[in-house]
Amino acid sequence: MDAQKPTATLTEVWRTLDELVAAVRAADGDRYRELLNQAERQEITEEQIRDAHAWAMRTPSALQLHPADFDWRGRTVK
């Protein structure tokens, strides 16, 4: 049985997802897009990224004067 070595540890994946949430809450699209590239290298799934974005958008800190103007893919929306 050949086991493939994961590209990132669970801790690294968790940290990246937390940073994605923080970028959404800060409405920092540039940082979010950088983290998307990192998430891709770590093989974080689309579902995990979508969940992180949705979580950030529905928590009280997302109800700010300047909410994030980008979707879960990092594309600008208005």
XYZ file of C-alpha atoms in Angstrom:
78
model
C 0.000 0.000 0.000
C 1.455 3.343 -1.086
C 0.506 6.191 1.179
C 0.907 9.663 -0.232
C 2.472 12.205 2.051
C 0.123 15.153 2.572
C 1.334 18.499 1.263
C 0.452 20.235 4.540
C -0.064 19.218 8.125
C -3.459 19.530 9.748
C -2.130 22.455 11.772
C -1.002 24.266 8.612
C -4.372 23.710 6.939
C -6.214 24.926 10.033
C -4.010 28.043 10.184
C -4.648 28.846 6.522
C -8.406 28.464 6.960
C -8.294 30.742 10.026
C -6.306 33.299 8.045
C -8.857 33.139 5.214
C -11.597 33.911 7.750
C -9.562 36.809 9.153
C -8.994 38.235 5.663
C -12.732 38.158 4.928
C -13.528 39.831 8.250
C -10.905 42.505 7.514
C -12.271 42.905 3.961
C -8.701 42.395 2.724
C -9.134 41.008 -0.772
C -5.437 41.047 -1.632
C -4.526 38.996 1.440
C -7.447 36.648 0.781
C -6.249 35.993 -2.771
C -2.699 35.322 -1.512
C -4.143 32.824 0.939
C -6.160 31.163 -1.837
C -2.876 30.425 -3.605
C -1.478 29.012 -0.389
C -4.632 26.936 0.111
C -4.240 25.496 -3.384
C -0.652 24.475 -2.648
C -1.855 22.822 0.555
C -4.610 21.016 -1.378
C -7.355 22.558 0.736
C -10.669 21.643 -0.856
C -13.097 24.031 -2.504
C -15.684 23.035 0.095
C -13.343 23.954 2.960
C -12.622 27.347 1.395
C -16.312 28.030 0.789
C -17.127 27.075 4.374
C -14.421 29.397 5.728
C -15.735 32.293 3.626
C -19.345 31.626 4.608
C -18.417 31.368 8.294
C -16.609 34.708 8.162
C -19.547 36.389 6.426
C -22.151 35.207 8.935
C -20.333 35.978 12.179
C -20.955 39.306 13.962
C -17.555 40.766 13.124
C -18.498 40.544 9.441
C -21.286 43.043 10.072
C -18.960 45.974 9.662
C -19.181 49.299 7.885
C -17.087 47.968 5.003
C -17.915 44.297 4.453
C -15.808 42.145 2.177
C -16.403 42.962 -1.487
C -15.158 39.612 -2.790
C -16.653 36.143 -3.061
C -15.158 32.873 -1.838
C -13.033 32.656 -5.007
C -11.559 36.107 -4.323
C -13.444 37.742 -7.193
C -14.660 41.282 -6.603
C -18.430 41.639 -6.289
C -20.483 44.800 -5.922
